[in-house]
N, CA, C and O atoms as a printed pandas DataFrame, in Angstrom:
     atom_number atom_name residue_name chain_id  residue_number  x_coord  y_coord  z_coord
0              1         N          SER        A               1   90.543   72.481   54.504
1              2        CA          SER        A               1   90.816   72.339   55.928
2              3         C          SER        A               1   92.096   73.083   56.279
3              4         O          SER        A               1   92.872   73.455   55.399
4              5         N          ALA        A               2   92.305   73.294   57.555
5              6        CA          ALA        A               2   93.498   74.017   58.014
6              7         C          ALA        A               2   94.772   73.274   57.638
7              8         O          ALA        A               2   95.753   73.891   57.223
8              9         N          ALA        A               3   94.761   71.950   57.780
9             10        CA          ALA        A               3   95.953   71.162   57.442
10            11         C          ALA        A               3   96.264   71.260   55.956
11            12         O          ALA        A               3   97.434   71.328   55.579
12            13         N          SER        A               4   95.244   71.270   55.104
13            14        CA          SER        A               4   95.455   71.409   53.665
14            15         C          SER        A               4   96.047   72.766   53.322
15            16         O          SER        A               4   96.907   72.862   52.446
16            17         N          ASP        A               5   95.602   73.812   53.996
17            18        CA          ASP        A               5   96.139   75.152   53.756
18            19         C          ASP        A               5   97.614   75.224   54.141
19            20         O          ASP        A               5   98.419   75.810   53.417
20            21         N          VAL        A               6   97.966   74.632   55.273
21            22        CA          VAL        A               6   99.370   74.608   55.704
22            23         C          VAL        A               6  100.193   73.825   54.693
23            24         O          VAL        A               6  101.290   74.237   54.315
24            25         N          TYR        A               7   99.649   72.683   54.258
25            26        CA          TYR        A               7  100.344   71.863   53.261
26            27         C          TYR        A               7  100.615   72.670   51.992
27            28         O          TYR        A               7  101.726   72.629   51.464
28            29         N          LYS        A               8   99.623   73.398   51.500
29            30        CA          LYS        A               8   99.777   74.166   50.276
30            31         C          LYS        A               8  100.875   75.214   50.417
31            32         O          LYS        A               8  101.627   75.456   49.474
32            33         N          ARG        A               9  100.970   75.839   51.596
33            34        CA          ARG        A               9  102.028   76.828   51.817
34            35         C          ARG        A               9  103.393   76.153   51.887
35            36         O          ARG        A               9  104.366   76.654   51.325
36            37         N          GLN        A              10  103.464   75.010   52.581
37            38        CA          GLN        A              10  104.752   74.344   52.751
38            39         C          GLN        A              10  105.258   73.710   51.472
39            40         O          GLN        A              10  106.466   73.668   51.237
40            41         N          ILE        A              11  104.354   73.216   50.642
41            42        CA          ILE        A              11  104.764   72.509   49.441
42            43         C          ILE        A              11  105.477   73.434   48.463
43            44         O          ILE        A              11  106.149   72.965   47.544
44            45         N          LYS        A              12  105.340   74.725   48.649
45            46        CA          LYS        A              12  106.033   75.687   47.797
46            47         C          LYS        A              12  107.536   75.703   48.071
47            48         O          LYS        A              12  108.312   76.198   47.253
48            49         N          SER        A              13  107.940   75.172   49.197
49            50        CA          SER        A              13  109.350   75.153   49.550
50            51         C          SER        A              13  110.074   74.083   48.724
51            52         O          SER        A              13  109.759   72.898   48.836
52            53         N          LYS        A              14  111.027   74.489   47.911
53            54        CA          LYS        A              14  111.767   73.550   47.070
54            55         C          LYS        A              14  112.523   72.526   47.907
55            56         O          LYS        A              14  112.625   71.361   47.521
56            57         N          THR        A              15  113.046   72.948   49.038
57            58        CA          THR        A              15  113.766   72.041   49.920
58            59         C          THR        A              15  112.834   70.968   50.458
59            60         O          THR        A              15  113.195   69.793   50.514
60            61         N          LEU        A              16  111.650   71.369   50.847
61            62        CA          LEU        A              16  110.676   70.420   51.382
62            63         C          LEU        A              16  110.231   69.443   50.297
63            64         O          LEU        A              16  110.115   68.245   50.555
64            65         N          ILE        A              17  109.984   69.931   49.107
65            66        CA          ILE        A              17  109.583   69.061   48.008
66            67         C          ILE        A              17  110.680   68.039   47.713
67            68         O          ILE        A              17  110.388   66.862   47.501
68            69         N          LYS        A              18  111.933   68.480   47.698
69            70        CA          LYS        A              18  113.044   67.558   47.450
70            71         C          LYS        A              18  113.092   66.486   48.522
71            72         O          LYS        A              18  113.297   65.311   48.219
72            73         N          ARG        A              19  112.906   66.881   49.768
73            74        CA          ARG        A              19  112.922   65.906   50.869
74            75         C          ARG        A              19  111.791   64.899   50.707
75            76         O          ARG        A              19  112.004   63.699   50.882
76            77         N          PHE        A              20  110.596   65.368   50.378
77            78        CA          PHE        A              20  109.458   64.482   50.176
78            79         C          PHE        A              20  109.734   63.504   49.032
79            80         O          PHE        A              20  109.424   62.318   49.145
80            81         N          LYS        A              21  110.307   63.990   47.944
81            82        CA          LYS        A              21  110.625   63.126   46.801
82            83         C          LYS        A              21  111.661   62.076   47.182
83            84         O          LYS        A              21  111.563   60.921   46.767
84            85         N          ASP        A              22  112.656   62.479   47.975
85            86        CA          ASP        A              22  113.678   61.529   48.421
86            87         C          ASP        A              22  113.071   60.429   49.292
87            88         O          ASP        A              22  113.426   59.257   49.161
88            89         N          ILE        A              23  112.161   60.810   50.174
89            90        CA          ILE        A              23  111.506   59.815   51.029
90            91         C          ILE        A              23  110.622   58.907   50.182
91            92         O          ILE        A              23  110.569   57.699   50.416
92            93         N          GLU        A              24  109.934   59.474   49.211
93            94        CA          GLU        A              24  109.099   58.651   48.336
94            95         C          GLU        A              24  109.941   57.630   47.571
95            96         O          GLU        A              24  109.495   56.503   47.357
96            97         N          LYS        A              25  111.147   58.009   47.159
97            98        CA          LYS        A              25  112.043   57.058   46.493
98            99         C          LYS        A              25  112.351   55.876   47.405
99           100         O          LYS        A              25  112.411   54.734   46.950
100          101         N          GLU        A              26  112.545   56.154   48.691
101          102        CA          GLU        A              26  112.794   55.079   49.663
102          103         C          GLU        A              26  111.571   54.169   49.778
103          104         O          GLU        A              26  111.714   52.949   49.858
104          105         N          ILE        A              27  110.387   54.745   49.788
105          106        CA          ILE        A              27  109.155   53.957   49.852
106          107         C          ILE        A              27  109.057   53.050   48.633
107          108         O          ILE        A              27  108.677   51.885   48.750
108          109         N          LEU        A              28  109.398   53.581   47.469
109          110        CA          LEU        A              28  109.297   52.819   46.222
110          111         C          LEU        A              28  110.261   51.634   46.183
111          112         O          LEU        A              28  110.057   50.707   45.398
112          113         N          LEU        A              29  111.299   51.644   47.005
113          114        CA          LEU        A              29  112.190   50.487   47.099
114          115         C          LEU        A              29  111.453   49.283   47.691
115          116         O          LEU        A              29  111.786   48.137   47.390
116          117         N          PHE        A              30  110.452   49.548   48.534
117          118        CA          PHE        A              30  109.685   48.482   49.171
118          119         C          PHE        A              30  108.511   48.041   48.320
119          120         O          PHE        A              30  108.212   46.849   48.250
120          121         N          SER        A              31  107.848   48.969   47.680
121          122        CA          SER        A              31  106.664   48.632   46.895
122          123         C          SER        A              31  106.359   49.731   45.891
123          124         O          SER        A              31  106.490   50.919   46.183
124          125         N          LYS        A              32  105.953   49.310   44.712
125          126        CA          LYS        A              32  105.528   50.264   43.682
126          127         C          LYS        A              32  104.027   50.518   43.753
127          128         O          LYS        A              32  103.506   51.375   43.040
128          129         N          LYS        A              33  103.327   49.769   44.619
129          130        CA          LYS        A              33  101.874   49.886   44.727
130          131         C          LYS        A              33  101.492   51.135   45.511
131          132         O          LYS        A              33  102.122   51.470   46.514
132          133         N          LYS        A              34  100.466   51.809   45.047
133          134        CA          LYS        A              34  100.002   53.037   45.703
134          135         C          LYS        A              34   99.108   52.748   46.908
135          136         O          LYS        A              34   98.768   53.666   47.655
136          137         N          ASN        A              35   98.720   51.474   47.108
137          138        CA          ASN        A              35   97.878   51.147   48.258
138          139         C          ASN        A              35   98.683   50.560   49.419
139          140         O          ASN        A              35   98.108   49.999   50.352
140          141         N          ILE        A              36  100.001   50.686   49.364
141          142        CA          ILE        A              36  100.849   50.233   50.464
142          143         C          ILE        A              36  100.478   51.015   51.729
143          144         O          ILE        A              36  100.183   52.208   51.661
144          145         N          LYS        A              37  100.494   50.339   52.880
145          146        CA          LYS        A              37  100.194   51.021   54.141
146          147         C          LYS        A              37  101.384   51.875   54.548
147          148         O          LYS        A              37  102.509   51.388   54.657
148          149         N          ILE        A              38  101.119   53.151   54.770
149          150        CA          ILE        A              38  102.164   54.085   55.193
150          151         C          ILE        A              38  101.725   54.724   56.500
151          152         O          ILE        A              38  100.642   55.299   56.597
152          153         N          PHE        A              39  102.591   54.611   57.507
153          154        CA          PHE        A              39  102.324   55.181   58.829
154          155         C          PHE        A              39  103.419   56.200   59.123
155          156         O          PHE        A              39  104.600   55.853   59.165
156          157         N          ASP        A              40  103.034   57.435   59.322
157          158        CA          ASP        A              40  103.983   58.525   59.596
158          159         C          ASP        A              40  103.896   58.877   61.068
159          160         O          ASP        A              40  102.945   59.524   61.506
160          161         N          TYR        A              41  104.900   58.444   61.836
161          162        CA          TYR        A              41  104.940   58.716   63.269
162          163         C          TYR        A              41  105.585   60.084   63.483
163          164         O          TYR        A              41  106.710   60.325   63.046
164          165         N          GLY        A              42  104.858   60.977   64.159
165          166        CA          GLY        A              42  105.353   62.345   64.331
166          167         C          GLY        A              42  105.095   63.151   63.074
167          168         O          GLY        A              42  105.972   63.874   62.600
168          169         N          CYS        A              43  103.889   63.026   62.535
169          170        CA          CYS        A              43  103.564   63.595   61.224
170          171         C          CYS        A              43  103.312   65.101   61.237
171          172         O          CYS        A              43  103.134   65.705   60.179
172          173         N          GLY        A              44  103.297   65.709   62.413
173          174        CA          GLY        A              44  103.063   67.155   62.468
174          175         C          GLY        A              44  101.712   67.502   61.886
175          176         O          GLY        A              44  100.691   66.979   62.331
176          177         N          ASN        A              45  101.693   68.372   60.904
177          178        CA          ASN        A              45  100.435   68.783   60.289
178          179         C          ASN        A              45  100.088   67.944   59.051
179          180         O          ASN        A              45   99.222   68.328   58.265
180          181         N          ALA        A              46  100.744   66.836   58.884
181          182        CA          ALA        A              46  100.495   65.865   57.810
182          183         C          ALA        A              46  100.906   66.365   56.425
183          184         O          ALA        A              46  100.341   65.914   55.429
184          185         N          SER        A              47  101.848   67.261   56.333
185          186        CA          SER        A              47  102.293   67.762   55.029
186          187         C          SER        A              47  102.804   66.637   54.135
187          188         O          SER        A              47  102.470   66.577   52.952
188          189         N          PHE        A              48  103.618   65.745   54.705
189          190        CA          PHE        A              48  104.152   64.643   53.901
190          191         C          PHE        A              48  103.035   63.697   53.475
191          192         O          PHE        A              48  103.026   63.225   52.338
192          193         N          LEU        A              49  102.098   63.416   54.373
193          194        CA          LEU        A              49  100.976   62.542   54.019
194          195         C          LEU        A              49  100.107   63.175   52.936
195          196         O          LEU        A              49   99.621   62.476   52.047
196          197         N          ASN        A              50   99.911   64.469   53.002
197          198        CA          ASN        A              50   99.154   65.160   51.953
198          199         C          ASN        A              50   99.908   65.109   50.621
199          200         O          ASN        A              50   99.297   64.965   49.563
200          201         N          TYR        A              51  101.221   65.225   50.678
201          202        CA          TYR        A              51  102.038   65.093   49.469
202          203         C          TYR        A              51  101.807   63.718   48.844
203          204         O          TYR        A              51  101.558   63.605   47.644
204          205         N          LEU        A              52  101.894   62.670   49.678
205          206        CA          LEU        A              52  101.691   61.320   49.171
206          207         C          LEU        A              52  100.274   61.122   48.633
207          208         O          LEU        A              52  100.079   60.476   47.604
208          209         N          LYS        A              53   99.295   61.679   49.331
209          210        CA          LYS        A              53   97.905   61.583   48.874
210          211         C          LYS        A              53   97.772   62.191   47.486
211          212         O          LYS        A              53   97.131   61.611   46.610
212          213         N          ASN        A              54   98.374   63.350   47.284
213          214        CA          ASN        A              54   98.320   64.016   45.982
214          215         C          ASN        A              54   99.086   63.244   44.905
215          216         O          ASN        A              54   98.855   63.445   43.713
216          217         N          ARG        A              55   99.990   62.367   45.322
217          218        CA          ARG        A              55  100.745   61.520   44.383
218          219         C          ARG        A              55  100.024   60.197   44.127
219          220         O          ARG        A              55  100.517   59.357   43.374
220          221         N          GLY        A              56   98.840   60.007   44.761
221          222        CA          GLY        A              56   98.036   58.825   44.471
222          223         C          GLY        A              56   98.053   57.727   45.506
223          224         O          GLY        A              56   97.399   56.699   45.328
224          225         N          TYR        A              57   98.791   57.924   46.591
225          226        CA          TYR        A              57   98.814   56.910   47.648
226          227         C          TYR        A              57   97.482   56.915   48.383
227          228         O          TYR        A              57   96.870   57.966   48.573
228          229         N          LYS        A              58   97.034   55.723   48.797
229          230        CA          LYS        A              58   95.675   55.593   49.316
230          231         C          LYS        A              58   95.583   55.231   50.798
231          232         O          LYS        A              58   94.619   55.629   51.452
232          233         N          ASN        A              59   96.528   54.508   51.341
233          234        CA          ASN        A              59   96.400   53.938   52.685
234          235         C          ASN        A              59   97.358   54.652   53.650
235          236         O          ASN        A              59   98.401   54.110   54.013
236          237         N          LEU        A              60   96.996   55.861   54.054
237          238        CA          LEU        A              60   97.884   56.726   54.825
238          239         C          LEU        A              60   97.355   56.950   56.237
239          240         O          LEU        A              60   96.172   57.228   56.435
240          241         N          THR        A              61   98.240   56.827   57.202
241          242        CA          THR        A              61   97.885   57.104   58.590
242          243         C          THR        A              61   99.028   57.872   59.230
243          244         O          THR        A              61  100.197   57.579   58.983
244          245         N          GLY        A              62   98.687   58.859   60.056
245          246        CA          GLY        A              62   99.700   59.624   60.764
246          247         C          GLY        A              62   99.427   59.635   62.249
247          248         O          GLY        A              62   98.285   59.491   62.686
248          249         N          TYR        A              63  100.477   59.805   63.018
249          250        CA          TYR        A              63  100.369   59.918   64.472
250          251         C          TYR        A              63  101.129   61.161   64.907
251          252         O          TYR        A              63  102.307   61.321   64.590
252          253         N          GLU        A              64  100.457   62.028   65.627
253          254        CA          GLU        A              64  101.092   63.230   66.166
254          255         C          GLU        A              64  100.549   63.467   67.560
255          256         O          GLU        A              64   99.351   63.689   67.732
256          257         N          ILE        A              65  101.405   63.423   68.542
257          258        CA          ILE        A              65  100.983   63.547   69.930
258          259         C          ILE        A              65  100.395   64.921   70.232
259          260         O          ILE        A              65   99.567   65.053   71.134
260          261         N          TYR        A              66  100.808   65.939   69.495
261          262        CA          TYR        A              66  100.346   67.297   69.766
262          263         C          TYR        A              66   99.171   67.733   68.899
263          264         O          TYR        A              66   98.815   68.911   68.883
264          265         N          CYS        A              67   98.569   66.795   68.183
265          266        CA          CYS        A              67   97.483   67.120   67.265
266          267         C          CYS        A              67   96.164   66.588   67.803
267          268         O          CYS        A              67   96.095   65.464   68.299
268          269         N          LYS        A              68   95.121   67.399   67.704
269          270        CA          LYS        A              68   93.786   66.902   68.029
270          271         C          LYS        A              68   93.394   65.899   66.959
271          272         O          LYS        A              68   93.943   65.912   65.858
272          273         N          ASN        A              69   92.446   65.029   67.282
273          274        CA          ASN        A              69   92.004   64.063   66.277
274          275         C          ASN        A              69   91.571   64.801   65.020
275          276         O          ASN        A              69   90.772   65.736   65.085
276          277         N          TYR        A              70   92.094   64.383   63.890
277          278        CA          TYR        A              70   91.837   65.024   62.613
278          279         C          TYR        A              70   91.705   63.925   61.572
279          280         O          TYR        A              70   92.545   63.028   61.516
280          281         N          ASN        A              71   90.701   63.976   60.776
281          282        CA          ASN        A              71   90.527   62.995   59.709
282          283         C          ASN        A              71   90.245   63.721   58.409
283          284         O          ASN        A              71   89.476   64.681   58.372
284          285         N          SER        A              72   90.871   63.256   57.353
285          286        CA          SER        A              72   90.667   63.781   56.022
286          287         C          SER        A              72   90.499   62.582   55.100
287          288         O          SER        A              72   90.704   61.446   55.530
288          289         N          LYS        A              73   90.136   62.803   53.865
289          290        CA          LYS        A              73   89.991   61.693   52.939
290          291         C          LYS        A              73   91.296   60.907   52.854
291          292         O          LYS        A              73   92.335   61.454   52.486
292          293         N          ASN        A              74   91.237   59.643   53.191
293          294        CA          ASN        A              74   92.365   58.706   53.111
294          295         C          ASN        A              74   93.504   59.020   54.072
295          296         O          ASN        A              74   94.542   58.360   54.016
296          297         N          ILE        A              75   93.345   60.005   54.950
297          298        CA          ILE        A              75   94.397   60.312   55.922
298          299         C          ILE        A              75   93.768   60.382   57.299
299          300         O          ILE        A              75   92.784   61.089   57.516
300          301         N          LYS        A              76   94.346   59.643   58.217
301          302        CA          LYS        A              76   93.874   59.683   59.588
302          303         C          LYS        A              76   95.045   60.099   60.470
303          304         O          LYS        A              76   96.099   59.463   60.446
304          305         N          ILE        A              77   94.865   61.152   61.239
305          306        CA          ILE        A              77   95.894   61.589   62.175
306          307         C          ILE        A              77   95.298   61.468   63.561
307          308         O          ILE        A              77   94.207   61.969   63.834
308          309         N          ARG        A              78   96.026   60.800   64.424
309          310        CA          ARG        A              78   95.510   60.583   65.765
310          311         C          ARG        A              78   96.543   61.018   66.793
311          312         O          ARG        A              78   97.744   61.050   66.523
312          313         N          ASN        A              79   96.041   61.354   67.987
313          314        CA          ASN        A              79   96.975   61.670   69.051
314          315         C          ASN        A              79   97.038   60.543   70.081
315          316         O          ASN        A              79   97.568   60.724   71.177
316          317         N          ASN        A              80   96.499   59.390   69.726
317          318        CA          ASN        A              80   96.683   58.180   70.525
318          319         C          ASN        A              80   96.574   56.972   69.618
319          320         O          ASN        A              80   95.933   57.032   68.569
320          321         N          ILE        A              81   97.194   55.885   70.014
321          322        CA          ILE        A              81   97.188   54.669   69.200
322          323         C          ILE        A              81   96.698   53.518   70.051
323          324         O          ILE        A              81   97.108   53.354   71.200
324          325         N          LYS        A              82   95.815   52.723   69.470
325          326        CA          LYS        A              82   95.390   51.478   70.098
326          327         C          LYS        A              82   95.776   50.364   69.143
327          328         O          LYS        A              82   95.337   50.354   67.993
328          329         N          LEU        A              83   96.578   49.443   69.598
329          330        CA          LEU        A              83   97.002   48.325   68.744
330          331         C          LEU        A              83   96.177   47.095   69.033
331          332         O          LEU        A              83   96.386   46.052   68.414
């Protein structure tokens, strides 16, 4: 998919990878479980969510106001939220 292609290009950035790893360390302070619910508000093209998916996380959701509805395996990105 287009989002996966963007993710693959961005993940090559050492700075971006370091940032993702630092955020993952913060997540691990709350839970070591890979099925923890993670919601990324302002997820852009879901690069961080794709990073987490590739690290084994299962329950991922993103919200991006400028993104058309997009769904991938275990990742849902929406441009509106209903609670």
